[in-house]
Structure formats: structure tokens, C-alpha cells
mmCIF file of C-alpha atoms in Angstrom:
data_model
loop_
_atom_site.group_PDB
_atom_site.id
_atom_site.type_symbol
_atom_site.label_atom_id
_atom_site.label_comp_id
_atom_site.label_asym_id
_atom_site.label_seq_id
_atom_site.Cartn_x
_atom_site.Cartn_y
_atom_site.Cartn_z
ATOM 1 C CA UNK A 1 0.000 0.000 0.000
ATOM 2 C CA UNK A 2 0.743 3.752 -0.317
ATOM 3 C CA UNK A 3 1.744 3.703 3.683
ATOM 4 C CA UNK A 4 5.162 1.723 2.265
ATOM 5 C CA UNK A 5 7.663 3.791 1.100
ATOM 6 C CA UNK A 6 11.355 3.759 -0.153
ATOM 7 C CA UNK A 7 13.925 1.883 2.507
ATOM 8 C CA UNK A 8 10.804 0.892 5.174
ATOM 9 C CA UNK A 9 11.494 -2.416 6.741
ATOM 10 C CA UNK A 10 8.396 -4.399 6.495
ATOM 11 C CA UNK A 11 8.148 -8.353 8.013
ATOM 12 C CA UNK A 12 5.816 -10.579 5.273
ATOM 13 C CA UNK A 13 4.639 -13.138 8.123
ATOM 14 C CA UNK A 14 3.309 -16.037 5.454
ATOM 15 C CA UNK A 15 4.869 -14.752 2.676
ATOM 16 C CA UNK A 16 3.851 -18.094 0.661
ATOM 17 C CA UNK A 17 5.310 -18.108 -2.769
ATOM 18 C CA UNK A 18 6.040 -14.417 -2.038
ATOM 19 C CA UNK A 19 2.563 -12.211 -3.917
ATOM 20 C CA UNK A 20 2.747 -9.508 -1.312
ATOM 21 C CA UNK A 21 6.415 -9.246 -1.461
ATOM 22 C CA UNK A 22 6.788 -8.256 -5.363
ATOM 23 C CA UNK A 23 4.626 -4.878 -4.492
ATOM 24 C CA UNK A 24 6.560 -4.165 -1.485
ATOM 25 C CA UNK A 25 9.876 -4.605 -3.244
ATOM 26 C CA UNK A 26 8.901 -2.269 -6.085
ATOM 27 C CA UNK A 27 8.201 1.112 -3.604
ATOM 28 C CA UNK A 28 11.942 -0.072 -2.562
ATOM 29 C CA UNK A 29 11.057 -1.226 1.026
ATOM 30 C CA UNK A 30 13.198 -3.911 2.594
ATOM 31 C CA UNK A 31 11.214 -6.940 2.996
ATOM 32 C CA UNK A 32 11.962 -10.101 6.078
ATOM 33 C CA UNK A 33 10.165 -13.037 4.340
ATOM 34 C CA UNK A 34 8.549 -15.688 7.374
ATOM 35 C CA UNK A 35 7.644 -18.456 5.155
ATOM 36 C CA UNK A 36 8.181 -21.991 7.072
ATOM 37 C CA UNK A 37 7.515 -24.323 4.457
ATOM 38 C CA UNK A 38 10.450 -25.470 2.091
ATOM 39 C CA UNK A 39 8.535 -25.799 -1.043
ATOM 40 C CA UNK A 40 7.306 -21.945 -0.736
ATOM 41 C CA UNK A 41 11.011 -21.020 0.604
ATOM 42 C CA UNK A 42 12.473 -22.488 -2.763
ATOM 43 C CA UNK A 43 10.055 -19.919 -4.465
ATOM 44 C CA UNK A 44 11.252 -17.189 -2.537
ATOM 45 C CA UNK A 45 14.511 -17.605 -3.101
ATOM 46 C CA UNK A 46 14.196 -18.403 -6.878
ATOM 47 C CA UNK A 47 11.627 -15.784 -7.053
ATOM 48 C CA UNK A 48 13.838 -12.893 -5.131
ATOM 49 C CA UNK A 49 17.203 -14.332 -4.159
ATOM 50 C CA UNK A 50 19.319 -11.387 -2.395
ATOM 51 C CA UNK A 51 16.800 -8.655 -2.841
ATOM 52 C CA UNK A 52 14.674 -10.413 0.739
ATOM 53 C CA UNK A 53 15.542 -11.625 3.599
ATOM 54 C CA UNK A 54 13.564 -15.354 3.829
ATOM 55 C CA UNK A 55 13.230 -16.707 7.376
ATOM 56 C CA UNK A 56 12.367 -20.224 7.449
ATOM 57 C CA UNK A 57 10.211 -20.801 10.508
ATOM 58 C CA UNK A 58 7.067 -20.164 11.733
ATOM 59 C CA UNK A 59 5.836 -18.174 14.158
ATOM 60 C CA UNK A 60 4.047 -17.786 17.328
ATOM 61 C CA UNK A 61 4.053 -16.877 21.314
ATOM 62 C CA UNK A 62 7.295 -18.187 21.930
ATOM 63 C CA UNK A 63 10.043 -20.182 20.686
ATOM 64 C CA UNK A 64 10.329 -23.727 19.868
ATOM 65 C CA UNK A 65 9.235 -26.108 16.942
ATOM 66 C CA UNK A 66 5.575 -26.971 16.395
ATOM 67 C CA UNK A 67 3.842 -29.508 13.494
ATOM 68 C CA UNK A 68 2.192 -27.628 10.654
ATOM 69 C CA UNK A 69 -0.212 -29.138 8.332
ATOM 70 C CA UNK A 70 0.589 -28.682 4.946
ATOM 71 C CA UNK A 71 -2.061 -28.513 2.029
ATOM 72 C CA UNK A 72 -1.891 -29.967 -1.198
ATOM 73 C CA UNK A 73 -1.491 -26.563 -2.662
ATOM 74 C CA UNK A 74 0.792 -24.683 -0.155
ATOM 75 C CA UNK A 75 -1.855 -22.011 0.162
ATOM 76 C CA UNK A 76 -3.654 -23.198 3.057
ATOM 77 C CA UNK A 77 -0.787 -24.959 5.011
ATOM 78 C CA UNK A 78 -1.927 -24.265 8.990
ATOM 79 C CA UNK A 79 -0.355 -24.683 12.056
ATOM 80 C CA UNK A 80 -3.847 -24.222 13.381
ATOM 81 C CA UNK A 81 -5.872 -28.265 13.327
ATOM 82 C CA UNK A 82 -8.681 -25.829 14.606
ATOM 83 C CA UNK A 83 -8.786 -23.819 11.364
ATOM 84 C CA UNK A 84 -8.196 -26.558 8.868
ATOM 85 C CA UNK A 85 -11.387 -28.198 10.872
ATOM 86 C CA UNK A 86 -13.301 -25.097 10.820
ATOM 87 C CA UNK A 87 -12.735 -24.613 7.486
ATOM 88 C CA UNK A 88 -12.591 -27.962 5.564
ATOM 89 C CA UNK A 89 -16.515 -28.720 6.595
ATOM 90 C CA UNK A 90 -17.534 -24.957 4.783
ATOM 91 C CA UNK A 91 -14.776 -23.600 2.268
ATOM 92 C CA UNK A 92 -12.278 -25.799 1.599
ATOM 93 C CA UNK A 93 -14.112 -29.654 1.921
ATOM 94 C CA UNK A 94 -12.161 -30.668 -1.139
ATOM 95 C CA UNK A 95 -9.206 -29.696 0.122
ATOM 96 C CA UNK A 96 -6.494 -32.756 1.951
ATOM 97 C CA UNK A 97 -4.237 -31.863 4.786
ATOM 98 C CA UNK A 98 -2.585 -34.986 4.774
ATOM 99 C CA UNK A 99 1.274 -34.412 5.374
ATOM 100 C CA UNK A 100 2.814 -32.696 8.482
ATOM 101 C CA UNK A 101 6.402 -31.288 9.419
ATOM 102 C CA UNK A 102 7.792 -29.879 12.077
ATOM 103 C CA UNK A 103 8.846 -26.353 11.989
ATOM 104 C CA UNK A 104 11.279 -24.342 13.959
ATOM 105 C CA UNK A 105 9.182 -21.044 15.542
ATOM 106 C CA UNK A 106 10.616 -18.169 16.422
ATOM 107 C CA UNK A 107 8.460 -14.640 17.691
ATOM 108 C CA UNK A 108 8.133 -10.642 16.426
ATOM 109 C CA UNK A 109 9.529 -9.780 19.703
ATOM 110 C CA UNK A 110 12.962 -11.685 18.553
ATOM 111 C CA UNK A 111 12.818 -10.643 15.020
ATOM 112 C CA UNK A 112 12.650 -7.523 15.981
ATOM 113 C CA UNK A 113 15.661 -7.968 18.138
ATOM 114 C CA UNK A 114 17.456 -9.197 14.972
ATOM 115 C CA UNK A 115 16.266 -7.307 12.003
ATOM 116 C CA UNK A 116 15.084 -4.188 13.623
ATOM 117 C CA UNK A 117 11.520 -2.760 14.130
ATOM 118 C CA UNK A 118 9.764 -2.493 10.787
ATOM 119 C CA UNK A 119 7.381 0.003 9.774
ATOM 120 C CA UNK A 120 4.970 -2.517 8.284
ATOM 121 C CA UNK A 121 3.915 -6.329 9.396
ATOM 122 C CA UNK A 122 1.964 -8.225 7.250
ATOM 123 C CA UNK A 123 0.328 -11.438 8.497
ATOM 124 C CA UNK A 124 -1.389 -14.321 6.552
ATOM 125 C CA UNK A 125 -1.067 -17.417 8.259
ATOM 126 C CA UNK A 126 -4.388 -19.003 8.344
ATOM 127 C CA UNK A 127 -6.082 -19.313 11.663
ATOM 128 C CA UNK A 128 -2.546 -18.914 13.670
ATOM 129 C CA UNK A 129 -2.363 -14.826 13.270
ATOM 130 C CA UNK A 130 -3.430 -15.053 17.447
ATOM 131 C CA UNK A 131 -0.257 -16.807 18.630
ATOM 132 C CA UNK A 132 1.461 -14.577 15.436
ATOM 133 C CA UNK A 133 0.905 -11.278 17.436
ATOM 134 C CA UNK A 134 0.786 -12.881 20.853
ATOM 135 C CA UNK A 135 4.577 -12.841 20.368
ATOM 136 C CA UNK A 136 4.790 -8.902 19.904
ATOM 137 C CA UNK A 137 5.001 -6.704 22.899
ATOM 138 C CA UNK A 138 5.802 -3.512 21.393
ATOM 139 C CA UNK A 139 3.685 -1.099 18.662
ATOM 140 C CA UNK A 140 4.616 -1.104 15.093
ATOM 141 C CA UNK A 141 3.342 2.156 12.927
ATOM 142 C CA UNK A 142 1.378 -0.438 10.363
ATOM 143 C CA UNK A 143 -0.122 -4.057 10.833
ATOM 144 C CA UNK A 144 -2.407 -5.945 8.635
ATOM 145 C CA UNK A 145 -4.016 -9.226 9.144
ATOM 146 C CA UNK A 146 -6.055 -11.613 7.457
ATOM 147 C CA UNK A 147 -9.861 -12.423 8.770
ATOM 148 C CA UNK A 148 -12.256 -15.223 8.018
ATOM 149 C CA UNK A 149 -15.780 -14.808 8.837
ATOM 150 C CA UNK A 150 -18.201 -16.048 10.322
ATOM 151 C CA UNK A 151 -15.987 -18.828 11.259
ATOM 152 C CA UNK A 152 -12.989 -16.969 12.751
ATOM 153 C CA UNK A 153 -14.468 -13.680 14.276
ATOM 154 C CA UNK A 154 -13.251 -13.655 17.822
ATOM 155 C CA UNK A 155 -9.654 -14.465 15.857
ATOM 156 C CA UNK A 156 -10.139 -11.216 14.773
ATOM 157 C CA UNK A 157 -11.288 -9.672 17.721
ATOM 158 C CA UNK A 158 -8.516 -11.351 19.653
ATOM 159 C CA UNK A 159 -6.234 -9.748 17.375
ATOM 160 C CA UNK A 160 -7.431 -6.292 17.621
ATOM 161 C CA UNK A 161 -7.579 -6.958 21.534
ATOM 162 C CA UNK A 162 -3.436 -7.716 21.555
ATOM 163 C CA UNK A 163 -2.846 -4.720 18.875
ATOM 164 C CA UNK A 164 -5.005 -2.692 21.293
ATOM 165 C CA UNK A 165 -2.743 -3.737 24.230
ATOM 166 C CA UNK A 166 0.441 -2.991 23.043
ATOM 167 C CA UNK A 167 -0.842 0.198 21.378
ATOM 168 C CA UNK A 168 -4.048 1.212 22.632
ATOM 169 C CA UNK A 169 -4.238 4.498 20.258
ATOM 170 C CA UNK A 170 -3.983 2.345 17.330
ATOM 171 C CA UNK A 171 -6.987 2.918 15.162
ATOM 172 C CA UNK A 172 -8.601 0.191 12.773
ATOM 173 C CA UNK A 173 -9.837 -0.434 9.026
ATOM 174 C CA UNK A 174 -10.055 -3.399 6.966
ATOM 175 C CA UNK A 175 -10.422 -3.974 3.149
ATOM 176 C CA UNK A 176 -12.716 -7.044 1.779
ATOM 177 C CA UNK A 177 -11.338 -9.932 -0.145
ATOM 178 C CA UNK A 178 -8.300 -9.390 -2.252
ATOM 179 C CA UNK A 179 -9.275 -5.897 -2.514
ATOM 180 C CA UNK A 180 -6.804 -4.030 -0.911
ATOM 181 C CA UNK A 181 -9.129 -1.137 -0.518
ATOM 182 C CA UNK A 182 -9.834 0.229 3.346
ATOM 183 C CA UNK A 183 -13.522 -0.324 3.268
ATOM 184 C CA UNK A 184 -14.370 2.445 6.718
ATOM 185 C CA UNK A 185 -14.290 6.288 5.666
ATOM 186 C CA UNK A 186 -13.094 6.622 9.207
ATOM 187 C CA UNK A 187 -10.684 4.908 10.848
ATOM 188 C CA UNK A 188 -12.139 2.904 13.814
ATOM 189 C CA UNK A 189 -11.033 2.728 17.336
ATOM 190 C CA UNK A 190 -10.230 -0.957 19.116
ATOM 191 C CA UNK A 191 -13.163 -0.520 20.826
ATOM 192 C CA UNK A 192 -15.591 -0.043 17.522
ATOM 193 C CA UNK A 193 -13.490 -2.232 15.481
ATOM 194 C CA UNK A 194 -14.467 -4.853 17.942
ATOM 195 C CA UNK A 195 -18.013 -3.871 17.926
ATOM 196 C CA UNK A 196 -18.126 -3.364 14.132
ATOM 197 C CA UNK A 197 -16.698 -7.257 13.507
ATOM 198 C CA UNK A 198 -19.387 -8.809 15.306
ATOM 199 C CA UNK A 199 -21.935 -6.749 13.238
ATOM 200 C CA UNK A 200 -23.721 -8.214 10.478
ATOM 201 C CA UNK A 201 -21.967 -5.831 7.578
ATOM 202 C CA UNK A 202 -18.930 -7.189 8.619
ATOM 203 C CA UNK A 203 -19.742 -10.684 9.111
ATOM 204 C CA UNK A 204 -20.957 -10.951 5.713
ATOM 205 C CA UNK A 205 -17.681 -9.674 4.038
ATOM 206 C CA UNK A 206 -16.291 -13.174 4.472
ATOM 207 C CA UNK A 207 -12.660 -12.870 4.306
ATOM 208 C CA UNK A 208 -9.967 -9.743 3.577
ATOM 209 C CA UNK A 209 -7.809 -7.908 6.230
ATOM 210 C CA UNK A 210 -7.785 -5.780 8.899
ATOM 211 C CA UNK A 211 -5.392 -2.502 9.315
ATOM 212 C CA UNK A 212 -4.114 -2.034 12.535
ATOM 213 C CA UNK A 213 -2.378 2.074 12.140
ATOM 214 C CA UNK A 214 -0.283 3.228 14.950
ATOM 215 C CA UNK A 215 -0.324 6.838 16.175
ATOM 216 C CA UNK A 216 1.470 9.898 14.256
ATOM 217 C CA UNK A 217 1.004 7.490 11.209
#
């Protein structure tokens, strides 16, 4: 998005086979890659090589290794079983989560410590983005996340709650789908974000992300 500019540091938490990281990379910011499966990691680095950082592990509240279930498709690879059962019955009942691995997890907090704090953290990691910014104890100017709903709504609410902690000025938006587009004229505090997700509008929007903004940004 436009709040990216030229030499930002932004974290891609799920980076996948790296579609958010080609936009970021062409405003110039610098871009961490989280992406703990090896199939999507070979993409990354074939896709990018030296121009991204690529992190190969997961993460969540604190360190240590955990199993993820991968898909068929690398898309909807979960470390959640919770998701994958939430969402195999509705969305996805075609889709087999048949393999597991285990993956080496790691937090914000320490990345962070490593790479610096980044203006922008982007988070698609399919039903885990909880124990994703459960490991963050500081603000960050910019945060998006991804939200399923009906299934997954207090996910999102427990994600604005943790934003909300560590920042409690931060105000909210979201955009619908693959849109990209903030969908609220005015930006929302934690307290109406929270009120506005368990609203019908909202619940009927299905899936997109929410925009977490920090203050002075």
C-alpha cells in the first residue's frame, strides 16, 4: 500500500510463494520473508534471491518447533488443526491436509531484536495470526491481518484486543477480499473495530484484512 515507502522495513509473516512481497519490493522497502515451508522457501529464493531476507520458521508466542499441516497446494498450510477443521466442513471440503512437518518457531519480539523494528507487518497465516501477534510486545506504525468470517471472528477480535494492548491508540480499518481497498471512511477505534466485527456488515464480508495504524502514522 501507499503507507510503504522507499527503505521501510516491512516483516511478510506467510509470505507463501512471495505475492505480497513483489509490491513491497517495487516502492523499494526492505522486505523479512517468514515463510516456514520449504517448497514456498524455494520460491522465494528463486523468485527474489538477495533482494529479501527469507526466514524459514514459523511463528508464534514463543520459541520452539511446532507440526504444521501442509495442504496440497501450499496455500492453506496451517499450524492451526482448529482452522483446517473449521474450514474444511464450509470452504475448503475438497481440500487434503494430509502431510505434516515440524517447523522451527521463532516470535516478532525476537525478530525484531534481529532485524530491527519495521514500519509494516503483514500477516497471513491461516487461523494462527493469534499466537502470530501474541509474540509482539511492542507497537509497530502499520499491521495488517487476514480475517475469516463467520468462522474466525473472535480471531479477529482477539487480534485487535493484543494490537489494542500494546498500542491502545492504534486505530482500525479493513479492506474485503483481495481488494486491498480500506472499506471504513473513518478509521475505527479498538473498541468499535471490535463492535463493528461482530456486526452483520462485517460478518458478511467473508474474508480480507484488517489494518491495525499506529499513532502519528
Amino acid at each position: 500500500g501507499t503507507f510503504v515507502k522507499k527503505g521501510d522495513l516491512c516483516f511478510d509473516v506467510g509470505a507463501n510463494v512471495g505475492n505480497r512481497v513483489g509490491p513491497l519490493l517495487s516502492v523499494g522497502a526492505r522486505v523479512v520473508a517468514v515463510e516456514p515451508q520449504p517448497g514456498c522457501q524455494r520460491v522465494l529464493r528463486l523468485r527474489f534471491g538477495k533482494r529479501i531476507t527469507v526466514v524459514p520458521k514459523g511463528l508464534a508466542t514463543k520459541e520452539g518447533t511446532m507440526q504444521m499441516h501442509l495442504s496440497e497446494n501450499h496455500v492453506l498450510s496451517s499450524f492451526s488443526k482448529e482452522w483446517i477443521d473449521a474450514v474444511k466442513s464450509a470452504r475448503f471440503n475438497n481440500t487434503n491436509w494430509d502431510k505434516t512437518i515440524t517447523v522451527p518457531m521463532t516470535t516478532l519480539d525476537t525478530l525484531i531484536a534481529e532485524h530491527g523494528r519495521p514500519h509494516f507487518i503483514k500477516i497471513d497465516v491461516e487461523g494462527f495470526e493469534t499466537e502470530v501477534l501474541g509474540g509482539l510486545t511492542s507497537p509497530v506504525p502499520w499491521i495488517s491481518f487476514e480475517y475469516t468470517v463467520p468462522e474466525q471472528s473472535d480471531k479477529a477480535v482477539a487480534c485487535v484486543e493484543i494490537i489494542h494492548r500494546n498500542d491502545p491508540s492504534a486505530r482500525f480499518n479493513y479492506s474485503k477480499g483481495e481488494s486491498m481497498v480500506v472499506a471504513l471512511d473513518q478509521w475505527m477505534s479498538a473498541a468499535e473495530m471490535i463492535t463493528h466485527i461482530t456486526g452483520d456488515v462485517f460478518r458478511s464480508s467473508g474474508f480480507g484484512d484488517i489494518y491495525a495504524r499506529g499513532a502519528g502514522h
